[in-house]
PDB file of C-alpha atoms (C1' of nucleotides) in Angstrom:
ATOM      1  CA  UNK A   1      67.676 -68.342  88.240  1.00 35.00           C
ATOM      2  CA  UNK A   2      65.211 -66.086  89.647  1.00 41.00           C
ATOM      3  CA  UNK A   3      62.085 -68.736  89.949  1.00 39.00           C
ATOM      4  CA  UNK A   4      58.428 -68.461  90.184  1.00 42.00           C
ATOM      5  CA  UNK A   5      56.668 -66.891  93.305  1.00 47.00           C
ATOM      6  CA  UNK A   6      56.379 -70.566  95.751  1.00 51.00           C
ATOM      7  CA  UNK A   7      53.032 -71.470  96.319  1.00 67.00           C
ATOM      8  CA  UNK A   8      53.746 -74.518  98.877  1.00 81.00           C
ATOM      9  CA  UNK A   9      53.356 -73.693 102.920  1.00 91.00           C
ATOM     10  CA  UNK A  10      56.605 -73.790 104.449  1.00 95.00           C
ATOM     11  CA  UNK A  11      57.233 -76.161 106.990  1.00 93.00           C
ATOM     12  CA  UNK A  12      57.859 -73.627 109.887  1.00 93.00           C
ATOM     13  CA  UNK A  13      58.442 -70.518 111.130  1.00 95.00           C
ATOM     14  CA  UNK A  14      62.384 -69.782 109.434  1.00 95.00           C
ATOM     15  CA  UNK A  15      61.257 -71.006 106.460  1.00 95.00           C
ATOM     16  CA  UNK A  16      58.479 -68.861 105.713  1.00 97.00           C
ATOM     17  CA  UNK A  17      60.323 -66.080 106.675  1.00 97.00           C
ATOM     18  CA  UNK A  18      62.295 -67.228 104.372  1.00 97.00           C
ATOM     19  CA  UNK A  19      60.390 -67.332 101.433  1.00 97.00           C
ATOM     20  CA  UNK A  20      59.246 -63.817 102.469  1.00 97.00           C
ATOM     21  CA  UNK A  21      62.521 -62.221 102.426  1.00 97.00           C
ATOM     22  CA  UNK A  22      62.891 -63.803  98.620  1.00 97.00           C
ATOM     23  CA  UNK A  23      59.832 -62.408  98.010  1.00 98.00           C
ATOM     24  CA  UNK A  24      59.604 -59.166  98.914  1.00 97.00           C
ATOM     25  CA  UNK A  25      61.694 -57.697  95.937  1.00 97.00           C
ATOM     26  CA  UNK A  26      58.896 -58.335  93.749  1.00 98.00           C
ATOM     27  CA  UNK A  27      56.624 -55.506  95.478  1.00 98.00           C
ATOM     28  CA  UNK A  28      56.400 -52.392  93.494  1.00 97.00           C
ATOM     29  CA  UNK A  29      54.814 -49.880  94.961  1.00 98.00           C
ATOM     30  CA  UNK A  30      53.643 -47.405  92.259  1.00 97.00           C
ATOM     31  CA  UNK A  31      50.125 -46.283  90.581  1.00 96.00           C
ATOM     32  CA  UNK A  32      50.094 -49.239  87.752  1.00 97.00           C
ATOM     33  CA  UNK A  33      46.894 -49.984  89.419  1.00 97.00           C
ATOM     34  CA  UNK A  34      43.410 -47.815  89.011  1.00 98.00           C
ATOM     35  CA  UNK A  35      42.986 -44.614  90.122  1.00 98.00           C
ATOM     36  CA  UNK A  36      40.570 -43.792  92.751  1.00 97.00           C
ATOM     37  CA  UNK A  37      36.983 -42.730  91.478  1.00 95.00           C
ATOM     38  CA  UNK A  38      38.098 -44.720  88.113  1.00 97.00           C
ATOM     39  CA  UNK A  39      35.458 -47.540  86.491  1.00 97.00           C
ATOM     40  CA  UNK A  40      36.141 -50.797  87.550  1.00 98.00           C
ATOM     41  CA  UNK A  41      36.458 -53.341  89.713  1.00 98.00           C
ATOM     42  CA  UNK A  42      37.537 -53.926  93.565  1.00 98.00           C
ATOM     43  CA  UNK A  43      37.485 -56.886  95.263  1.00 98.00           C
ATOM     44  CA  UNK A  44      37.436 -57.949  98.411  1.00 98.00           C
ATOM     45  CA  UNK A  45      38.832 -60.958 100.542  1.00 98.00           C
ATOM     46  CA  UNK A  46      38.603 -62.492 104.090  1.00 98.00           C
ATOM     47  CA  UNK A  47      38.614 -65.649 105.980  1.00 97.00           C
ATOM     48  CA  UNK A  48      37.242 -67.285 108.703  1.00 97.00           C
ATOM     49  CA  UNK A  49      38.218 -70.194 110.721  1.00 96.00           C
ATOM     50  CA  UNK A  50      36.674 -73.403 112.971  1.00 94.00           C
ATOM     51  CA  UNK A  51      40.109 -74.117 114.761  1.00 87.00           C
ATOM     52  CA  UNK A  52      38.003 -76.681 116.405  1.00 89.00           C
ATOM     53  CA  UNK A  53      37.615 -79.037 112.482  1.00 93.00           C
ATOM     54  CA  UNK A  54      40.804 -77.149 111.355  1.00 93.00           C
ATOM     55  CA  UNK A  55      38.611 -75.478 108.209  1.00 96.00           C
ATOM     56  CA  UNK A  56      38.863 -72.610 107.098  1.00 97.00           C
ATOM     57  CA  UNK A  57      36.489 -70.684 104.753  1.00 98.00           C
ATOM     58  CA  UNK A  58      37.821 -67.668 101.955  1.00 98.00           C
ATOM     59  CA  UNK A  59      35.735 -65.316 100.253  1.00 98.00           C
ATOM     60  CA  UNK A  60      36.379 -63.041  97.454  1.00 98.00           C
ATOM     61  CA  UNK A  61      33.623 -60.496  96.165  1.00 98.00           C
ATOM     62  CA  UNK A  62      34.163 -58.381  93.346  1.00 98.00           C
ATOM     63  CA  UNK A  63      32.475 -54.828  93.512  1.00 98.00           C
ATOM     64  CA  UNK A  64      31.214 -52.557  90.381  1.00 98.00           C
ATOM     65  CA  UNK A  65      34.239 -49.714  91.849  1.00 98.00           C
ATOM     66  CA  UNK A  66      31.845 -47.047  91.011  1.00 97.00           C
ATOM     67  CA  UNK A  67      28.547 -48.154  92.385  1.00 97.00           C
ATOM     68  CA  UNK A  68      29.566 -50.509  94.603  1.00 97.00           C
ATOM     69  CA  UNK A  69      27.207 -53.160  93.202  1.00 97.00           C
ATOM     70  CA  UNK A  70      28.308 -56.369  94.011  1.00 97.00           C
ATOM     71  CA  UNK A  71      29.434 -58.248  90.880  1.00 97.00           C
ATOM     72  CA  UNK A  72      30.377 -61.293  91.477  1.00 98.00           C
ATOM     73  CA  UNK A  73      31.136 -63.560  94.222  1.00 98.00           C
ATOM     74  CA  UNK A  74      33.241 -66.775  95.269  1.00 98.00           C
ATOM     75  CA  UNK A  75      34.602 -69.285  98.042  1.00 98.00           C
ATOM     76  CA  UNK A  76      36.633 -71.812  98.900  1.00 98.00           C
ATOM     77  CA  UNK A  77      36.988 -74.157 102.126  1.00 97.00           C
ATOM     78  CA  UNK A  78      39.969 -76.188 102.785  1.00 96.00           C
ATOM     79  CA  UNK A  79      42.265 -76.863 105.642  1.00 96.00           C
ATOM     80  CA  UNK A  80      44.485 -74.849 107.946  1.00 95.00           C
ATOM     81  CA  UNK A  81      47.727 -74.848 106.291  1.00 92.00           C
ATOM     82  CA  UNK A  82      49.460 -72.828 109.052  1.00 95.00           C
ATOM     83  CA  UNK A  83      49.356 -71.634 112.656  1.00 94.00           C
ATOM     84  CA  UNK A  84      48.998 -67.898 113.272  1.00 94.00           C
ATOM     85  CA  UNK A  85      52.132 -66.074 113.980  1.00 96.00           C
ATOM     86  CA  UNK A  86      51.997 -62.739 114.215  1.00 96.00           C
ATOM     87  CA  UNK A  87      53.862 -61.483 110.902  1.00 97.00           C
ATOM     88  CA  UNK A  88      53.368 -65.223 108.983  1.00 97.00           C
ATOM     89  CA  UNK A  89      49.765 -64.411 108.387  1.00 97.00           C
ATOM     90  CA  UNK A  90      49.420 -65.071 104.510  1.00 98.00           C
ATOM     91  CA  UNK A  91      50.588 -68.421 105.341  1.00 97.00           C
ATOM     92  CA  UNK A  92      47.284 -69.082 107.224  1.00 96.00           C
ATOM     93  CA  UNK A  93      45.012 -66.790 104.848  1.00 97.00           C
ATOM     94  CA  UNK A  94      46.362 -67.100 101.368  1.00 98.00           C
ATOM     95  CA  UNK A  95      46.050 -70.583 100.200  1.00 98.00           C
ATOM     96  CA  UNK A  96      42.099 -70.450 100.422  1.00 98.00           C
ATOM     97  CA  UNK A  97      41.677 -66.675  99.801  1.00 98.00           C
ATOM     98  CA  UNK A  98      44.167 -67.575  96.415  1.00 98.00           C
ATOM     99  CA  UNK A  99      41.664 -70.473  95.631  1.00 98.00           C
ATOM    100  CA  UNK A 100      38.557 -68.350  96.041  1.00 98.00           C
ATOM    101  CA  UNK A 101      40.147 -65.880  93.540  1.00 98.00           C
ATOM    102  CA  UNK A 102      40.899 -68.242  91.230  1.00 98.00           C
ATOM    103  CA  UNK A 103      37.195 -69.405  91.279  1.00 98.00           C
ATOM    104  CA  UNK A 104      36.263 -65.816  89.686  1.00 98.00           C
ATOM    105  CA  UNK A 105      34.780 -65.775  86.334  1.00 97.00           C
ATOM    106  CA  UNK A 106      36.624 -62.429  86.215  1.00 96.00           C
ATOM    107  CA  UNK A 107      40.122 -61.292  87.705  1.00 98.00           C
ATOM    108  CA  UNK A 108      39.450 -58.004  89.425  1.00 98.00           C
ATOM    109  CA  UNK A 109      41.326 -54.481  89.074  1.00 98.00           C
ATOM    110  CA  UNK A 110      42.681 -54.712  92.552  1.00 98.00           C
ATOM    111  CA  UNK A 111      42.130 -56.404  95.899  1.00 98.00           C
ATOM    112  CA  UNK A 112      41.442 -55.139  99.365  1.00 98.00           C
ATOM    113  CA  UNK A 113      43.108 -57.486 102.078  1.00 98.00           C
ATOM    114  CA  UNK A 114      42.134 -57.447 106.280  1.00 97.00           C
ATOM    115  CA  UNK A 115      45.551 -56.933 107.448  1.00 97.00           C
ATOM    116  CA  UNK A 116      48.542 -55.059 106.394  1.00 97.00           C
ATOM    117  CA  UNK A 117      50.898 -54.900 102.915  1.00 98.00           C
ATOM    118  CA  UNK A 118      54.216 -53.097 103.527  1.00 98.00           C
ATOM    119  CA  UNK A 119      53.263 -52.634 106.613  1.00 97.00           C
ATOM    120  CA  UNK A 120      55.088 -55.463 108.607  1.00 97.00           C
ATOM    121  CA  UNK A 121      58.186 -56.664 110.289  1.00 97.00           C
ATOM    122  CA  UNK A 122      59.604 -57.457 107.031  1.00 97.00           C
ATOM    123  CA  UNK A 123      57.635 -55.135 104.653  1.00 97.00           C
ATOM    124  CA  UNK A 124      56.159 -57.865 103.252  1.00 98.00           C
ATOM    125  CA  UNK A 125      52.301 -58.289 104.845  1.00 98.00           C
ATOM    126  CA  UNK A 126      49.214 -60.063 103.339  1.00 98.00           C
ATOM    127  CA  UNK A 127      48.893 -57.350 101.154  1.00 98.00           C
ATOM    128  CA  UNK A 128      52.122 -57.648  99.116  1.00 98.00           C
ATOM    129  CA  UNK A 129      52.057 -60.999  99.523  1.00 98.00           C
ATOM    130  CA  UNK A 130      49.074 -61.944  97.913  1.00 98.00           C
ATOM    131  CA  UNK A 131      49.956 -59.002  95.253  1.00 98.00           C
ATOM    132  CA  UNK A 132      53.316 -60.206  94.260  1.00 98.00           C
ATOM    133  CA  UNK A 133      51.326 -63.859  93.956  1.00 98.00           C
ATOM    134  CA  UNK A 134      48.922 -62.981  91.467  1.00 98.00           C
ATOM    135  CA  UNK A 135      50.261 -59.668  90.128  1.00 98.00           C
ATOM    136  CA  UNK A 136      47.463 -57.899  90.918  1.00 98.00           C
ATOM    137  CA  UNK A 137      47.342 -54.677  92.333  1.00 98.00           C
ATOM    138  CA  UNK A 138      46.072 -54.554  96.226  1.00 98.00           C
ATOM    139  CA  UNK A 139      46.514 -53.364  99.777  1.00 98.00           C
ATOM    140  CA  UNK A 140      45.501 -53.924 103.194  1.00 98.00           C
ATOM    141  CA  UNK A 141      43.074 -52.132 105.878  1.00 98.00           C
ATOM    142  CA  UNK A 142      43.599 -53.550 109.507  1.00 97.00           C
ATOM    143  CA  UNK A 143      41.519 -52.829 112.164  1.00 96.00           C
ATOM    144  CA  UNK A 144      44.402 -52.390 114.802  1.00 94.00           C
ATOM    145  CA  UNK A 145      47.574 -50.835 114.873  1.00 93.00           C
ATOM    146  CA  UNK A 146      49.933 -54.363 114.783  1.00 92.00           C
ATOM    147  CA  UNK A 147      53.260 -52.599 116.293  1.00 93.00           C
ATOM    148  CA  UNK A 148      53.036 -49.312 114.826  1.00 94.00           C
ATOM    149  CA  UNK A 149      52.669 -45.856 116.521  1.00 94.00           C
ATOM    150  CA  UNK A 150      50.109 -43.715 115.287  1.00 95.00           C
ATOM    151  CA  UNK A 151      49.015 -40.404 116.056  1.00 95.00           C
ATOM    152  CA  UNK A 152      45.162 -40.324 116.115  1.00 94.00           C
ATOM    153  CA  UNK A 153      43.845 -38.528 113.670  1.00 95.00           C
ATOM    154  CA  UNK A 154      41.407 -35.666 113.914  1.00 95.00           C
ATOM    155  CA  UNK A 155      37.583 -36.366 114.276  1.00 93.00           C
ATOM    156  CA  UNK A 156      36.237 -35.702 110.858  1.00 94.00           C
ATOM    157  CA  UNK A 157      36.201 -38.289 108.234  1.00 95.00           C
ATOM    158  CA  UNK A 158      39.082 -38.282 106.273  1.00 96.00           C
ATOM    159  CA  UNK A 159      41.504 -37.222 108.534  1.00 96.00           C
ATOM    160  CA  UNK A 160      44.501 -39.025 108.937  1.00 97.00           C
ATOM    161  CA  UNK A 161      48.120 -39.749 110.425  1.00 97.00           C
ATOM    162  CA  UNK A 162      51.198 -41.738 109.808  1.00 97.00           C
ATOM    163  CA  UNK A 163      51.551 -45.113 110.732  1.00 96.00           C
ATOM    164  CA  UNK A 164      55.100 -45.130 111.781  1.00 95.00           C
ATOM    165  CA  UNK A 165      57.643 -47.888 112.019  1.00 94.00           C
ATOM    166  CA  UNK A 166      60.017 -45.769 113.501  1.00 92.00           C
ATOM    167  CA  UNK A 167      60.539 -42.555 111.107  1.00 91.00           C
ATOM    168  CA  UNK A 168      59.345 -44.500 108.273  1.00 93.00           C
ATOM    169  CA  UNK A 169      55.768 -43.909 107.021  1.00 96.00           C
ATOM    170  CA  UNK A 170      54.197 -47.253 106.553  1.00 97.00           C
ATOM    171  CA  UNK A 171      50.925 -46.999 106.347  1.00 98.00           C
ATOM    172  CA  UNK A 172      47.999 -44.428 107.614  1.00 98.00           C
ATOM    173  CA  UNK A 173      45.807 -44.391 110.621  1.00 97.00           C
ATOM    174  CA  UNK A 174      42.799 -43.068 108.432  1.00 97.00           C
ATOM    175  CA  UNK A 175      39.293 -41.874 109.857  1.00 96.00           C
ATOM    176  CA  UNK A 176      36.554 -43.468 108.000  1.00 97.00           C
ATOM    177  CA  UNK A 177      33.713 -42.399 110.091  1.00 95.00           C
ATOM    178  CA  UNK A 178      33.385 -38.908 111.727  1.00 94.00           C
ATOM    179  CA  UNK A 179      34.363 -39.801 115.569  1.00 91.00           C
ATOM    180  CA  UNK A 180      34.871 -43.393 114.991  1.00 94.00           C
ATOM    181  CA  UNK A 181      38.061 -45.209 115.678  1.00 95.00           C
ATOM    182  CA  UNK A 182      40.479 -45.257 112.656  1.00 96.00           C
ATOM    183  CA  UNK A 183      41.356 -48.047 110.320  1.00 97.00           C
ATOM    184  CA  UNK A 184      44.945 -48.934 109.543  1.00 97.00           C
ATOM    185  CA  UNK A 185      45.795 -48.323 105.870  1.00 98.00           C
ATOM    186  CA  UNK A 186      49.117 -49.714 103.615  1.00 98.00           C
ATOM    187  CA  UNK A 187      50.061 -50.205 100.064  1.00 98.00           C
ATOM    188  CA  UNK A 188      50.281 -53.836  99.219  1.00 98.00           C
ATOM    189  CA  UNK A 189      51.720 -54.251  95.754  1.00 98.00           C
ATOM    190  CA  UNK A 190      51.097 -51.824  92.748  1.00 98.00           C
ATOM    191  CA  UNK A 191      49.501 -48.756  94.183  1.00 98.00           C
ATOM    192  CA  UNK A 192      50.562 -45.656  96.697  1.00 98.00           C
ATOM    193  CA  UNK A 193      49.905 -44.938 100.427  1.00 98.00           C
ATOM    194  CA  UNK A 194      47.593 -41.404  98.988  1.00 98.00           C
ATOM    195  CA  UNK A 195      45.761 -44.356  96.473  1.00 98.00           C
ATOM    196  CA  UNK A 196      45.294 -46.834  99.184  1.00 98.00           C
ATOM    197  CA  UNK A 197      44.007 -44.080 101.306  1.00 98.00           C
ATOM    198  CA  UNK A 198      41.817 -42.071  98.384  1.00 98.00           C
ATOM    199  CA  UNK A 199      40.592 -46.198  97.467  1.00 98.00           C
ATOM    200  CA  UNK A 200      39.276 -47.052 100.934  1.00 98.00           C
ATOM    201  CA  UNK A 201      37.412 -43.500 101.868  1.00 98.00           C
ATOM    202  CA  UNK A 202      35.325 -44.297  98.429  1.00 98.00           C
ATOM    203  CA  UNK A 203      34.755 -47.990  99.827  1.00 98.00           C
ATOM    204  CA  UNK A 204      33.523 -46.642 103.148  1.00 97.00           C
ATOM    205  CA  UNK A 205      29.943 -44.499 102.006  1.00 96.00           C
ATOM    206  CA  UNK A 206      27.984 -45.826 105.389  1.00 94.00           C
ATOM    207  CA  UNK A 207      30.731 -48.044 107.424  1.00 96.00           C
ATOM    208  CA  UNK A 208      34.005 -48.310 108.858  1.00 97.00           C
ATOM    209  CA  UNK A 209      35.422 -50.726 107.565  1.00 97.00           C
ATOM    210  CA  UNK A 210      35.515 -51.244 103.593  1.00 97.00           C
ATOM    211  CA  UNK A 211      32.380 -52.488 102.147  1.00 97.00           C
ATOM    212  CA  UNK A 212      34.918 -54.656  99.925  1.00 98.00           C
ATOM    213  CA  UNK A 213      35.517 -56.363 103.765  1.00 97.00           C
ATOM    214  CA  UNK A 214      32.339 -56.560 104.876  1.00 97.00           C
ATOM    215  CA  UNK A 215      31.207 -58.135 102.331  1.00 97.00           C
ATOM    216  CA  UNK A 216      33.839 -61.064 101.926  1.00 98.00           C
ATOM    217  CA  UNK A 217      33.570 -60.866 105.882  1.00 97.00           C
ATOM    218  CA  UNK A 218      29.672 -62.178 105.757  1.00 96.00           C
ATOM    219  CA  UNK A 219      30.279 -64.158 102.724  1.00 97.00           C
ATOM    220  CA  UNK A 220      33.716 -66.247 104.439  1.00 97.00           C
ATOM    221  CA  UNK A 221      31.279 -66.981 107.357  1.00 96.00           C
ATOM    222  CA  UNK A 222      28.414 -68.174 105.365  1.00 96.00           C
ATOM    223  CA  UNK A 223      30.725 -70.640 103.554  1.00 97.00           C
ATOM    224  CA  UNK A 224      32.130 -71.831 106.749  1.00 96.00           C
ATOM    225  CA  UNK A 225      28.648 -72.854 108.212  1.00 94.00           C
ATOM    226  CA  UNK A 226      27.840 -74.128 105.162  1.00 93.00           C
ATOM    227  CA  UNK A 227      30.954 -76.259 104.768  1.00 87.00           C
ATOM    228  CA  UNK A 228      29.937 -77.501 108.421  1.00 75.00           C
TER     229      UNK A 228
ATOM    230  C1'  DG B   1      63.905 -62.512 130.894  1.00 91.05           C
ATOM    231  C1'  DC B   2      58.951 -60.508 130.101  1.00 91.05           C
ATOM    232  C1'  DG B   3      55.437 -58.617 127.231  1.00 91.05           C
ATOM    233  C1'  DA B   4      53.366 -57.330 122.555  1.00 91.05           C
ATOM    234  C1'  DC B   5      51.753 -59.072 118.498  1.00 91.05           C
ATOM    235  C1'  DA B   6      47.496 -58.094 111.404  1.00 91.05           C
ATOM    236  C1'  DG B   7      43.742 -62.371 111.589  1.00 91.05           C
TER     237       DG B   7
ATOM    238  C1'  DA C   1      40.167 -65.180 114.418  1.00 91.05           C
ATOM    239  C1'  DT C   2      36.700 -66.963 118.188  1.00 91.05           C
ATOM    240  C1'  DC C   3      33.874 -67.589 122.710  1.00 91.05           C
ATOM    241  C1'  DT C   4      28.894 -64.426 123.607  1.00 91.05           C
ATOM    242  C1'  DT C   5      23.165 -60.922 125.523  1.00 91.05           C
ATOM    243  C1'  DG C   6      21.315 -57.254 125.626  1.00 91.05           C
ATOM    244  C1'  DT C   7      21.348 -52.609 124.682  1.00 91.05           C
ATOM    245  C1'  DC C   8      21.989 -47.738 123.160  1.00 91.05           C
ATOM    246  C1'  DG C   9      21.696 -45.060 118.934  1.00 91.05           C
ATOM    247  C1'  DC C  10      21.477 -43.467 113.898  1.00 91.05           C
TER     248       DC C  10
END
DNA sequence: GCGACAG
DNA sequence: ATCTTGTCGC
């Protein structure tokens, strides 16, 4: 029997590897999910921790696609299910971000994650992982490279190079800002690298980072001090 | 054996 | 992620 995606935190390390290698044959990566410039909505998610109380604090805010109007927002605050390891990190981030989504009056076109989808010693980042959970399309934009060799891109906005995990293409090292450092771009679950890419340069009108991040990224932090 | 290592 | 002031610049 092929059985539902788990939702229970492994015990350790080989375990949630584990589940990710059973996983992983769920991602699809095709264009079942919107098209860039399409009417909509994005959301965004992010978390953020007090290691000290072992709470941590998910956000999820749903943007008009188009306008970029927020539309609705939602947390959650619970405790830290898992350690980080580098490569386990939807262990630590998904059971609250998953909760926060679930607290959405609405379920959104697709989901912009901090971190990597395919992306990932196994192929099978936050990204995928929280795609192949809910079945929703989504990727990832990471602020830092991970393990990957990159390129960098030329100055102008837009510009872009392959994130490589050796000759494989993985992601994108993609200028948001003219002369800013890059952000790190990979298909999660139901959408393209060119999507992913086309998907964050209309999410990034004024900043460098994704205003789908930024905004969960205030939001997560807000709820955390509130929670305190 | 020693680093490096999304958040 | 998080610990942390002021400061330069659009």
């Amino acid at each position: 029997m092929t059985g539902p995606p788990t939702h229970a935190t492994p015990a350790d390390a080989a375990q949630a590897e584990a589940v990710q290698l059973r996983l992983r044959r769920h991602v699809r990566l095709d264009d079942s999910g919107p098209a860039p410039g399409a009417p909509g909505t994005v959301a965004g998610v992010d978390v953020a921790y007090d290691d000290g109380r072992g709470v941590v604090a998910a956000a999820a805010v749903v943007l008009d696609a188009v306008t970029l109007d927020v539309v609705e927002e939602a947390t959650a605050v619970g405790p830290v299910a898992f350690p980080y390891v580098p490569g386990l990190l939807a262990f630590r981030e998904l059971p609250a971000v998953l909760d926060a989504l679930g607290a959405l009056h609405r379920t959104p076109d697709l989901v912009v994650c901090d971190g990597y989808g395919i992306a990932h010693p196994r192929g099978f980042g936050l990204a995928s992982h929280l795609g192949v959970l809910t079945g929703l399309p989504a990727f990832g934009v990471a602020k830092n490279p991970f393990t990957f060799r990159h390129a960098p891109p030329a100055a102008r906005r837009g510009a872009h190079t392959p994130l490589l995990d050796g000759d494989t293409e993985v992601g994108r090292a993609l200028r948001t800002r003219e002369g800013v450092k890059p952000v790190f771009v990979s298909p999660g679950h139901r959408t393209t690298l060119d999507s992913a890419c086309a998907h964050t340069l209309a999410l990034t009108p004024a900043h460098r980072l994704p205003e789908t991040t930024r905004r969960a990224d205030r939001l997560c932090r807000a709820a955390l001090r509130a929670a305190a």
